[in-house]
Every structure is written in C-alpha cells, then in structure tokens.
Short mmCIF file of C-alpha atoms and ligand atoms in Angstrom, two decimals:
data_model
loop_
_atom_site.label_atom_id
_atom_site.label_comp_id
_atom_site.label_asym_id
_atom_site.label_seq_id
_atom_site.Cartn_x
_atom_site.Cartn_y
_atom_site.Cartn_z
CA UNK R 1 -13.80 -8.37 16.10
CA UNK R 2 -16.72 -9.92 14.33
CA UNK R 3 -17.57 -13.08 12.43
CA UNK R 4 -16.79 -13.57 8.78
CA UNK R 5 -14.48 -10.63 8.15
CA UNK R 6 -11.74 -11.76 10.47
CA UNK R 7 -8.35 -10.17 11.08
CA UNK R 8 -5.74 -10.57 8.35
CA UNK R 9 -4.01 -13.93 8.10
CA UNK R 10 -1.01 -11.80 8.74
CA UNK R 11 -0.81 -12.89 12.33
CA UNK R 12 0.18 -16.41 11.39
CA UNK R 13 3.20 -15.42 9.30
CA UNK R 14 6.46 -16.17 11.03
CA UNK R 15 9.58 -14.09 10.68
CA UNK R 16 13.28 -14.72 10.06
CA UNK R 17 13.78 -16.04 13.59
CA UNK R 18 11.67 -19.10 12.80
CA UNK R 19 14.28 -20.53 10.42
CA UNK R 20 17.91 -21.54 10.75
CA UNK R 21 19.53 -19.69 7.86
CA UNK R 22 23.11 -20.84 8.40
CA UNK R 23 24.58 -22.23 5.20
CA UNK R 24 21.24 -21.90 3.38
CA UNK R 25 20.48 -20.45 -0.01
CA UNK R 26 17.85 -17.82 0.83
CA UNK R 27 15.50 -17.01 -2.02
CA UNK R 28 13.90 -13.63 -1.28
CA UNK R 29 11.08 -11.75 -3.01
CA UNK R 30 11.60 -8.02 -2.68
CA UNK R 31 9.85 -5.03 -4.18
CA UNK R 32 12.40 -3.24 -6.35
CA UNK R 33 9.69 -1.79 -8.59
CA UNK R 34 11.26 1.68 -8.38
CA UNK R 35 10.29 4.76 -10.39
CA UNK R 36 12.66 5.57 -13.25
CA UNK R 37 13.10 8.72 -15.35
CA UNK R 38 13.12 8.82 -19.17
CA UNK R 39 16.77 7.77 -19.31
CA UNK R 40 16.10 4.71 -17.12
CA UNK R 41 17.85 6.25 -14.09
CA UNK R 42 16.28 5.43 -10.72
CA UNK R 43 14.43 8.53 -9.53
CA UNK R 44 13.59 7.23 -6.04
CA UNK R 45 15.40 4.32 -4.36
CA UNK R 46 13.23 4.17 -1.22
CA UNK R 47 12.09 0.64 -2.02
CA UNK R 48 15.65 -0.62 -2.45
CA UNK R 49 16.69 0.98 0.84
CA UNK R 50 13.67 -0.53 2.55
CA UNK R 51 14.83 -4.06 1.67
CA UNK R 52 18.35 -3.61 3.09
CA UNK R 53 17.66 -4.58 6.73
CA UNK R 54 16.28 -8.00 5.80
CA UNK R 55 19.07 -8.68 3.30
CA UNK R 56 21.68 -7.67 5.86
CA UNK R 57 20.10 -9.73 8.61
CA UNK R 58 19.97 -12.82 6.41
CA UNK R 59 23.66 -12.41 5.55
CA UNK R 60 24.55 -11.78 9.20
CA UNK R 61 22.79 -15.02 10.12
CA UNK R 62 25.21 -16.94 7.94
CA UNK R 63 23.17 -17.60 4.81
CA UNK R 64 25.24 -19.15 2.04
CA UNK R 65 23.76 -16.67 -0.41
CA UNK R 66 20.78 -14.36 -0.88
CA UNK R 67 18.96 -14.73 -4.18
CA UNK R 68 16.78 -11.68 -4.77
CA UNK R 69 13.86 -11.52 -7.13
CA UNK R 70 11.59 -8.63 -8.07
CA UNK R 71 9.44 -7.30 -10.83
CA UNK R 72 9.92 -3.90 -12.47
CA UNK R 73 7.14 -2.24 -14.45
CA UNK R 74 4.73 -4.13 -16.65
CA UNK R 75 6.76 -5.83 -19.36
CA UNK R 76 5.17 -8.06 -21.94
CA UNK R 77 8.02 -10.51 -22.35
CA UNK R 78 11.67 -9.48 -22.25
CA UNK R 79 12.04 -5.70 -22.40
CA UNK R 80 15.56 -4.23 -22.44
CA UNK R 81 14.31 -1.06 -20.72
CA UNK R 82 13.05 -3.04 -17.74
CA UNK R 83 16.12 -5.13 -16.96
CA UNK R 84 17.20 -4.90 -13.32
CA UNK R 85 20.82 -3.85 -14.06
CA UNK R 86 20.45 -0.25 -12.74
CA UNK R 87 18.87 -1.68 -9.60
CA UNK R 88 21.79 -4.08 -9.08
CA UNK R 89 24.19 -1.14 -9.36
CA UNK R 90 22.26 0.92 -6.82
CA UNK R 91 21.91 -2.04 -4.48
CA UNK R 92 25.66 -2.64 -4.68
CA UNK R 93 26.29 0.95 -3.58
CA UNK R 94 23.77 0.83 -0.75
CA UNK R 95 24.86 -2.58 0.55
CA UNK R 96 28.53 -1.78 0.04
CA UNK R 97 29.12 -5.24 -1.36
CA UNK R 98 29.18 -6.92 -4.74
CA UNK R 99 25.85 -7.87 -6.28
CA UNK R 100 25.89 -10.57 -8.93
CA UNK R 101 23.20 -9.65 -11.48
CA UNK R 102 21.96 -12.51 -13.65
CA UNK R 103 20.27 -11.98 -17.01
CA UNK R 104 17.61 -14.61 -16.41
CA UNK R 105 15.59 -15.84 -13.44
CA UNK R 106 15.31 -19.60 -14.06
CA UNK R 107 17.15 -22.39 -15.84
CA UNK R 108 20.38 -24.36 -15.68
CA UNK R 109 22.72 -21.37 -16.06
CA UNK R 110 20.97 -19.51 -13.24
CA UNK R 111 21.07 -22.61 -11.00
CA UNK R 112 24.78 -23.07 -11.73
CA UNK R 113 25.48 -19.41 -10.91
CA UNK R 114 23.56 -19.63 -7.63
CA UNK R 115 25.08 -22.96 -6.58
CA UNK R 116 28.59 -21.87 -7.53
CA UNK R 117 28.47 -18.45 -5.88
CA UNK R 118 30.96 -17.70 -3.12
CA UNK R 119 29.71 -17.84 0.48
CA UNK R 120 27.87 -14.65 1.45
CA UNK R 121 27.03 -13.70 -2.16
CA UNK R 122 24.13 -11.42 -3.05
CA UNK R 123 22.54 -12.40 -6.35
CA UNK R 124 19.84 -10.48 -8.20
CA UNK R 125 17.75 -12.39 -10.72
CA UNK R 126 16.28 -10.75 -13.84
CA UNK R 127 12.83 -9.11 -13.80
CA UNK R 128 10.43 -11.94 -12.93
CA UNK R 129 7.71 -10.46 -15.11
CA UNK R 130 9.77 -11.30 -18.21
CA UNK R 131 8.41 -14.83 -17.57
CA UNK R 132 5.03 -15.36 -19.23
CA UNK R 133 3.81 -17.56 -16.35
CA UNK R 134 4.77 -15.21 -13.50
CA UNK R 135 1.39 -13.54 -13.07
CA UNK R 136 -0.53 -16.71 -13.87
CA UNK R 137 0.70 -18.71 -10.87
CA UNK R 138 2.27 -21.18 -13.31
CA UNK R 139 3.30 -24.34 -11.44
CA UNK R 140 6.38 -25.13 -13.57
CA UNK R 141 7.73 -21.61 -13.18
CA UNK R 142 7.16 -21.68 -9.41
CA UNK R 143 9.04 -24.99 -9.23
CA UNK R 144 11.88 -23.50 -11.28
CA UNK R 145 12.21 -20.63 -8.78
CA UNK R 146 12.09 -23.06 -5.86
CA UNK R 147 15.24 -24.78 -7.17
CA UNK R 148 17.17 -21.60 -6.39
CA UNK R 149 16.66 -21.61 -2.63
CA UNK R 150 16.56 -23.82 0.45
CA UNK R 151 14.19 -21.36 2.13
CA UNK R 152 12.02 -18.49 0.93
CA UNK R 153 11.53 -15.03 2.43
CA UNK R 154 8.76 -12.73 1.28
CA UNK R 155 9.63 -9.10 1.94
CA UNK R 156 7.48 -7.58 -0.83
CA UNK R 157 4.34 -6.31 0.86
CA UNK R 158 3.34 -4.23 -2.18
CA UNK R 159 2.79 -7.39 -4.27
CA UNK R 160 1.57 -9.69 -1.50
CA UNK R 161 -2.05 -9.28 -2.60
CA UNK R 162 -1.17 -11.06 -5.83
CA UNK R 163 -1.15 -14.82 -6.29
CA UNK R 164 1.98 -14.79 -8.46
CA UNK R 165 4.78 -17.34 -8.82
CA UNK R 166 7.52 -15.33 -7.11
CA UNK R 167 5.19 -14.16 -4.32
CA UNK R 168 2.75 -16.80 -3.06
CA UNK R 169 3.40 -19.85 -5.26
CA UNK R 170 7.08 -20.41 -4.55
CA UNK R 171 6.29 -19.84 -0.85
CA UNK R 172 4.21 -22.99 -0.92
CA UNK R 173 7.16 -25.07 -2.14
CA UNK R 174 9.80 -24.10 0.44
CA UNK R 175 9.98 -23.36 4.17
CA UNK R 176 8.92 -19.72 4.01
CA UNK R 177 8.74 -16.71 6.31
CA UNK R 178 8.07 -12.97 6.23
CA UNK R 179 10.98 -10.52 5.97
CA UNK R 180 11.25 -7.58 8.34
CA UNK R 181 9.49 -5.14 6.01
CA UNK R 182 6.52 -7.44 5.49
CA UNK R 183 6.41 -8.20 9.21
CA UNK R 184 6.23 -4.49 10.03
CA UNK R 185 3.28 -4.09 7.65
CA UNK R 186 1.50 -7.12 9.10
CA UNK R 187 2.01 -5.84 12.61
CA UNK R 188 0.83 -2.31 11.79
CA UNK R 189 -2.40 -3.41 10.12
CA UNK R 190 -2.89 -6.02 12.83
CA UNK R 191 -2.81 -3.24 15.44
CA UNK R 192 -5.52 -1.40 13.52
CA UNK R 193 -7.73 -4.36 12.66
CA UNK R 194 -7.53 -6.63 15.67
CA UNK R 195 -8.23 -5.34 19.17
CA UNK R 196 -7.21 -1.71 18.51
CA UNK R 197 -6.97 0.84 21.31
CA UNK R 198 -10.12 2.93 21.11
CA UNK R 199 -11.31 5.15 19.71
CA UNK R 200 -10.34 3.71 16.33
CA UNK R 201 -10.71 6.37 13.64
CA UNK R 202 -10.48 5.78 9.89
CA UNK R 203 -10.09 8.56 7.35
CA UNK R 204 -11.03 7.62 3.83
CA UNK R 205 -10.69 9.75 0.74
CA UNK R 206 -9.79 9.57 -2.92
CA UNK R 207 -11.76 9.79 -6.09
CA UNK R 208 -14.06 6.81 -6.21
CA UNK R 209 -16.40 5.36 -3.64
CA UNK R 210 -16.55 2.17 -5.73
CA UNK R 211 -12.87 1.45 -4.96
CA UNK R 212 -13.45 1.71 -1.22
CA UNK R 213 -16.83 0.09 -0.65
CA UNK R 214 -15.37 -3.14 0.70
CA UNK R 215 -13.01 -1.15 2.92
CA UNK R 216 -15.91 0.89 4.28
CA UNK R 217 -17.94 -2.24 4.91
CA UNK R 218 -15.12 -3.93 6.84
CA UNK R 219 -14.19 -0.80 8.78
CA UNK R 220 -17.82 -0.32 9.80
CA UNK R 221 -17.38 -3.57 11.75
CA UNK R 222 -14.42 -2.20 13.64
CA UNK R 223 -14.22 1.60 13.84
CA UNK R 224 -15.69 4.09 16.28
CA UNK R 225 -15.50 6.92 13.75
CA UNK R 226 -15.10 7.05 9.97
CA UNK R 227 -14.29 10.37 8.31
CA UNK R 228 -15.01 10.49 4.60
CA UNK R 229 -13.60 13.17 2.31
CA UNK R 230 -12.42 13.46 -1.29
CA UNK R 231 -14.50 12.75 -4.37
CA UNK R 232 -16.11 9.73 -2.71
CA UNK R 233 -17.89 11.93 -0.16
CA UNK R 234 -20.23 13.36 -2.79
CA UNK R 235 -22.06 10.12 -3.53
CA UNK R 236 -22.76 9.95 0.23
CA UNK R 237 -23.97 13.57 0.33
CA UNK R 238 -26.14 12.94 -2.74
CA UNK R 239 -27.73 9.95 -1.00
CA UNK R 240 -28.41 12.19 2.02
CA UNK R 241 -30.29 14.56 -0.26
CA UNK R 242 -27.75 17.36 -0.31
CA UNK R 243 -27.05 19.36 -3.49
CA UNK R 244 -23.69 18.35 -4.99
CA UNK R 245 -23.65 20.43 -8.20
CA UNK R 246 -21.21 18.96 -10.71
CA UNK R 247 -19.15 17.09 -8.07
CA UNK R 248 -18.08 13.50 -8.63
CA UNK R 249 -20.94 11.07 -8.13
CA UNK R 250 -21.37 7.36 -8.82
CA UNK R 251 -25.09 6.90 -9.31
CA UNK R 252 -24.72 3.15 -9.77
CA UNK R 253 -23.41 2.95 -6.19
CA UNK R 254 -26.26 4.82 -4.52
CA UNK R 255 -27.84 1.65 -3.12
CA UNK R 256 -24.61 0.35 -1.60
CA UNK R 257 -23.87 3.74 -0.10
CA UNK R 258 -27.37 3.81 1.40
CA UNK R 259 -26.66 0.40 2.96
CA UNK R 260 -23.35 1.65 4.36
CA UNK R 261 -25.14 4.59 5.99
CA UNK R 262 -27.72 2.21 7.48
CA UNK R 263 -24.98 -0.11 8.73
CA UNK R 264 -23.20 2.83 10.37
CA UNK R 265 -26.39 3.70 12.21
CA UNK R 266 -27.05 0.11 13.27
CA UNK R 267 -23.48 -0.39 14.49
CA UNK R 268 -23.40 3.05 16.10
CA UNK R 269 -20.35 4.03 14.09
CA UNK R 270 -19.97 7.78 13.75
CA UNK R 271 -19.69 8.42 10.00
CA UNK R 272 -18.79 12.02 9.27
CA UNK R 273 -18.89 13.76 5.90
CA UNK R 274 -17.59 17.20 4.93
CA UNK R 275 -19.77 20.08 6.17
CA UNK R 276 -18.24 22.65 3.84
CA UNK R 277 -16.38 22.54 0.57
CA UNK R 278 -13.99 24.36 -1.73
CA UNK R 279 -15.93 24.50 -4.98
CA UNK R 280 -14.61 25.32 -8.44
CA UNK R 281 -16.28 26.36 -11.68
CA UNK R 282 -14.15 23.85 -13.61
CA UNK R 283 -11.69 20.99 -12.94
CA UNK R 284 -8.54 23.07 -13.34
CA UNK R 285 -5.76 24.55 -11.23
CA UNK R 286 -6.77 28.09 -12.27
CA UNK R 287 -10.53 27.64 -11.75
CA UNK R 288 -12.56 30.26 -9.91
CA UNK R 289 -13.11 28.95 -6.36
CA UNK R 290 -15.11 29.70 -3.24
CA UNK R 291 -15.87 28.07 0.10
CA UNK R 292 -19.52 27.02 0.57
CA UNK R 293 -21.65 24.90 2.89
CA UNK R 294 -24.19 24.11 0.20
CA UNK R 295 -22.80 23.33 -3.25
CA UNK R 296 -24.35 25.62 -5.89
CA UNK R 297 -25.57 24.33 -9.27
CA UNK R 298 -22.83 24.22 -11.87
CA UNK R 299 -19.97 24.10 -9.33
CA UNK R 300 -17.91 21.10 -8.30
CA UNK R 301 -16.44 20.38 -4.88
CA UNK R 302 -12.72 19.66 -5.15
CA UNK R 303 -11.66 19.90 -1.50
CA UNK R 304 -13.09 19.92 2.00
CA UNK R 305 -13.56 23.37 3.53
CA UNK R 306 -12.12 24.87 6.76
CA UNK R 307 -15.01 23.79 9.02
CA UNK R 308 -14.64 20.19 7.82
CA UNK R 309 -10.89 20.40 8.39
CA UNK R 310 -11.54 21.41 11.99
CA UNK R 311 -14.24 18.78 12.48
CA UNK R 312 -11.95 16.04 11.13
CA UNK R 313 -8.85 17.33 12.97
CA UNK R 314 -10.68 17.19 16.33
CA UNK R 315 -11.68 13.56 15.75
CA UNK R 316 -8.16 12.71 14.60
CA UNK R 317 -6.66 14.30 17.73
CA UNK R 318 -8.83 12.08 19.95
CA UNK R 319 -7.93 8.83 18.16
CA UNK R 320 -5.96 6.14 20.01
CA UNK R 321 -5.64 4.20 16.78
CA UNK R 322 -5.95 5.70 13.33
CA UNK R 323 -5.72 4.66 9.72
CA UNK R 324 -5.75 7.05 6.76
CA UNK R 325 -6.20 6.14 3.12
CA UNK R 326 -6.91 8.65 0.35
CA UNK R 327 -6.69 12.43 -0.11
CA UNK R 328 -9.43 14.85 0.95
CA UNK R 329 -9.38 16.74 -2.33
CA UNK R 330 -7.56 17.21 -5.62
CA UNK R 331 -4.34 17.74 -3.69
CA UNK R 332 -2.21 17.73 -6.85
CA UNK R 333 -3.53 21.28 -7.48
CA UNK R 334 -2.46 23.81 -4.79
CA UNK R 335 -5.92 25.42 -4.74
CA UNK R 336 -7.43 22.12 -3.56
CA UNK R 337 -4.63 20.77 -1.34
CA UNK R 338 -5.49 22.46 1.96
CA UNK R 339 -7.91 19.79 3.20
CA UNK R 340 -5.44 16.97 2.65
CA UNK R 341 -2.67 19.07 4.24
CA UNK R 342 -4.84 19.77 7.30
CA UNK R 343 -5.65 16.08 7.70
CA UNK R 344 -1.96 15.18 7.18
CA UNK R 345 -0.90 17.63 9.89
CA UNK R 346 -3.57 16.37 12.28
CA UNK R 347 -2.52 12.74 11.66
CA UNK R 348 1.13 13.68 12.25
CA UNK R 349 0.21 15.37 15.53
CA UNK R 350 -2.03 12.52 16.73
CA UNK R 351 -0.66 10.86 19.86
CA UNK R 352 -2.28 7.51 19.09
CA UNK R 353 -1.01 4.71 16.85
CA UNK R 354 -1.18 6.05 13.28
CA UNK R 355 -1.02 4.12 10.01
CA UNK R 356 -1.09 5.73 6.58
CA UNK R 357 -1.55 3.60 3.49
CA UNK R 358 -2.21 4.17 -0.17
CA UNK R 359 -0.03 5.96 -2.70
CA UNK R 360 -1.73 9.35 -2.61
CA UNK R 361 -1.92 9.83 1.15
CA UNK R 362 1.73 8.78 1.41
CA UNK R 363 2.64 11.22 -1.39
CA UNK R 364 0.72 13.98 0.41
CA UNK R 365 2.57 13.25 3.66
CA UNK R 366 5.88 13.35 1.84
CA UNK R 367 4.96 16.68 0.21
CA UNK R 368 4.31 18.00 3.71
CA UNK R 369 7.52 16.39 5.02
CA UNK R 370 5.50 14.69 7.74
CA UNK R 371 6.13 11.00 6.95
CA UNK R 372 8.50 10.57 9.89
CA UNK R 373 5.78 11.74 12.29
CA UNK R 374 3.48 8.85 11.44
CA UNK R 375 3.95 5.54 13.27
CA UNK R 376 3.65 3.42 10.13
CA UNK R 377 3.73 4.52 6.49
CA UNK R 378 2.67 1.60 4.36
CA UNK R 379 4.67 0.63 1.27
CA UNK R 380 1.72 -0.96 -0.49
CA UNK R 381 -1.34 0.80 -1.89
CA UNK R 382 -3.35 -2.12 -3.29
CA UNK R 383 -2.10 -4.55 -0.64
CA UNK R 384 -3.00 -2.24 2.24
CA UNK R 385 -6.48 -1.66 0.81
CA UNK R 386 -7.04 -5.41 0.64
CA UNK R 387 -5.95 -5.81 4.27
CA UNK R 388 -8.39 -3.05 5.22
CA UNK R 389 -11.07 -4.94 3.29
CA UNK R 390 -10.43 -7.83 5.70
CA UNK R 391 -8.97 -10.04 2.98
CA UNK R 392 -6.24 -12.59 3.44
CA UNK R 393 -3.33 -11.73 1.18
CA UNK R 394 -2.07 -14.74 -0.84
CA UNK R 395 1.59 -13.78 -0.34
CA UNK R 396 1.12 -13.83 3.44
CA UNK R 397 -1.27 -16.77 3.69
CA UNK R 398 1.18 -19.02 1.79
CA UNK R 399 4.04 -18.56 4.29
CA UNK R 400 4.90 -21.57 6.43
CA UNK R 401 8.16 -22.03 8.25
P1 AMP H 501 -7.75 7.28 -5.34
O1 AMP H 501 -6.81 6.81 -6.41
O2 AMP H 501 -9.10 6.70 -5.42
O3 AMP H 501 -7.14 7.20 -3.95
O4 AMP H 501 -7.99 8.80 -5.63
C1 AMP H 501 -6.98 9.76 -5.62
C2 AMP H 501 -7.40 10.88 -6.50
O5 AMP H 501 -8.63 11.40 -6.04
C3 AMP H 501 -6.45 12.03 -6.50
O6 AMP H 501 -5.80 12.08 -7.75
C4 AMP H 501 -7.31 13.24 -6.27
O7 AMP H 501 -7.04 14.29 -7.16
C5 AMP H 501 -8.70 12.72 -6.51
N1 AMP H 501 -9.74 13.47 -5.78
C6 AMP H 501 -9.78 13.72 -4.47
N2 AMP H 501 -10.83 14.48 -4.16
C7 AMP H 501 -11.50 14.72 -5.31
C8 AMP H 501 -12.68 15.44 -5.62
N3 AMP H 501 -13.38 16.09 -4.70
N4 AMP H 501 -13.08 15.48 -6.91
C9 AMP H 501 -12.35 14.82 -7.86
N5 AMP H 501 -11.24 14.11 -7.61
C10 AMP H 501 -10.81 14.06 -6.35
#
C-alpha cells in the first residue's frame, strides 16, 4: 500500500463485541430505503432482511430496547407517502415480534415512548429525512437523536459516505460501533484494498469515465490488472487513437485519461480495454448490430465483443482477489447484455476472493442468478465507490466504542 491514499478507515471501526449492551438503549442506524411500487407496497425487502442479524444479536445481548432509524426516499419535509409504517409492518413479520412505530424521530413524546418501552422492545422512528437538518449535519438534531440511546450502532453502509445527523454526527456523541452488515462491508473492501492476495484484478464499467476517475487513480496504486469496459472504455480508446464512431466519449476528460494510461505504464499495472465491440446504428433495443474490431463511422459501441469477453474472463479466472464495479455494456437491453453476463459468469466462477459493488453490477448478477456465487455483494453503490477511491467514509470514521 502506498502513501497518501491509505486503506479505508474501516479497519478502526469496532463491532458489537466492543460494547456491553446489557440493559442499554441501543440507537441503530439501518438502511431501510427499500424500493416501493406505485401503491407504496414494498417491492423488495432485501435491505430489511439484511438488518435482522444485527437487530437480533443486540436483543440477544440483553439490550433494553433497539431504536431503529432510517431514511426512505428523498422527502422535502414530512411526506405521507414516505412514512415508515409499511416498513414497520414488514419488519414485524420478519422479526416475528412487535415493532413500535413512532410518528416522529425526536422530541419529548419520542423520548417518553423510548424510555417507557417494555424491556426487549423494537422501536422504529419516523423517516429521518423529514427533519430539515438531517442532511446538513445539524448539531441540535444530532443531539436530539443522541438522547434516544445509550450507545449507537451504525449498520447502514449505503449511507455511510454521507456526513448526516443519523449516520456520522450522532456517532460522535455516543459510544458507537459498526453493526454486522457494516462490518462485513468494511472487511470485504479491506481485503481488496489492504494487502490483497495477488493478482488483484479490478473490472470497471458503466457509462461515465468521469464518475470513476478517482477510483481508477486509487486502484492504479494497488491492482495488478484493471479491465475497463462499458461506455467509459471509449474515452480511453479515443485517447489511444482508435476510431470510436458515435460511442460515448468525454472529451473534457481526455487529459486525465492520458495521465491514467501513463500512470498504469509507470506502475506496471496491466490496463486492458475491449478489443472488439458490439456496435449499433442507434441507441435502441431494436437497433441493427454487428461485432467489429474497429468501430465504423456512424456506429456506436454498446457492448464488449466475444474476444474481449474471453480476454477479460481469462484475467478474471486468474485473480486471487477481484473487485467488479459497473456493467460492460447497455445490459438493460438484451442485445447488449452478453458482455456483462460473460463477466458476471467469470466472476462467479473465480476461485479467488470476489467483491461486487455498485447498483448495476449487482443488478446484473441478480438477473443472472449468480449473486450467491460471489464472496461479497456490496449493499452500497456510492459508499463502495468512495471506499474504492481510497476515501474515509464519515459514517465509519466517526465510530468510537
Ligand atoms: P454507471 O451508472 O456509471 O455505473 O453506468 C451504468 C450505465 O452504463 C448502464 O445504465 C448502462 O446501460 C450504461 N452503459 C454501459 N455501457 C455503455 C455503453 N457502451 N454506451 C452507453 N452506455 C453504456
């Protein structure tokens, strides 16, 4: 590991074992930001299920009560459609015990409800983003949350890159530790970023190179091989003087991409780009398509071709440690999903330690029913990208037992 861009502060976060929870009010930030359909019904409760082990462990350790807090959606003030009532109902079913849902998240009535709750109660506060100060790290709001617990547990990895009251700010006011879900994320990215078994291979994809420049820069310090696919590959190919037709390109990033290529050379990191492409005559599911090695004028590359799939799959197979973030093509359209599927299958078959992060690569894995074959599927898109950038996440850095 090198100089400035050190490993995530993750390593320093202690877990539930560091605190005596017996008789304590345990304030816990979870990520219950679940997808809902038009009627408000929960369409996927994965995130609620993912929080159960920590909640159950805290109760088993004799906590007086668990006070859960989460955001849902992006409300501007109180929004009836974004109350956490349906989540409380689902949580009650999954936990098989009563959940006391409160209609607010701070104030005297909430404090009285928490302090008066029967031993072993599970309490769910209202959507924290109904509070104007939540996303502004407001000190008074953080202090109001802190009154509801003797200790704080952060188990919301997906929001840990945000310096928000219920995430990092309240953590500073109470003895605080990471929950099991957050710990698993910290450990997984730690295995990739600090002293990984080699070769360490990163696969990066997705639309924009601008979103991943900091990730590329940090991974160039650590990886043996970086495979780049998706829309972001075409700015690289353009810089290398290859024809890219109408493919995605970010001309304002040409200089930074040039620097990344130079850094790869200097650090002796193998940086591989697609060697063939599925091109289309328009950005549409029913476009005319063909496989080419050189992109013709007027065509756009929307997926990596079969030779690239093989090239990438061979590198993936040899990895001892691997991290994948971002699709290889416009995988939402079947005509351009083969590259992402091939990479997904290769990652699933890889015998090394494999971590997949980022919404789209996780969605692709799920489409392929391969999630269970990966060692760690991250629950946080933005948070995992920031860890890969080498940043310290506020919600992790603030924890102190
Ligand atoms: P991101 O949010 O940056 O991870 O990008 C994900 C999006 O990139 C997906 O919606 C893909 O459809 C899109 N994408 C991947 N490859 C390409 C490509 N070659 N051209 C245009 N969009 C792409």
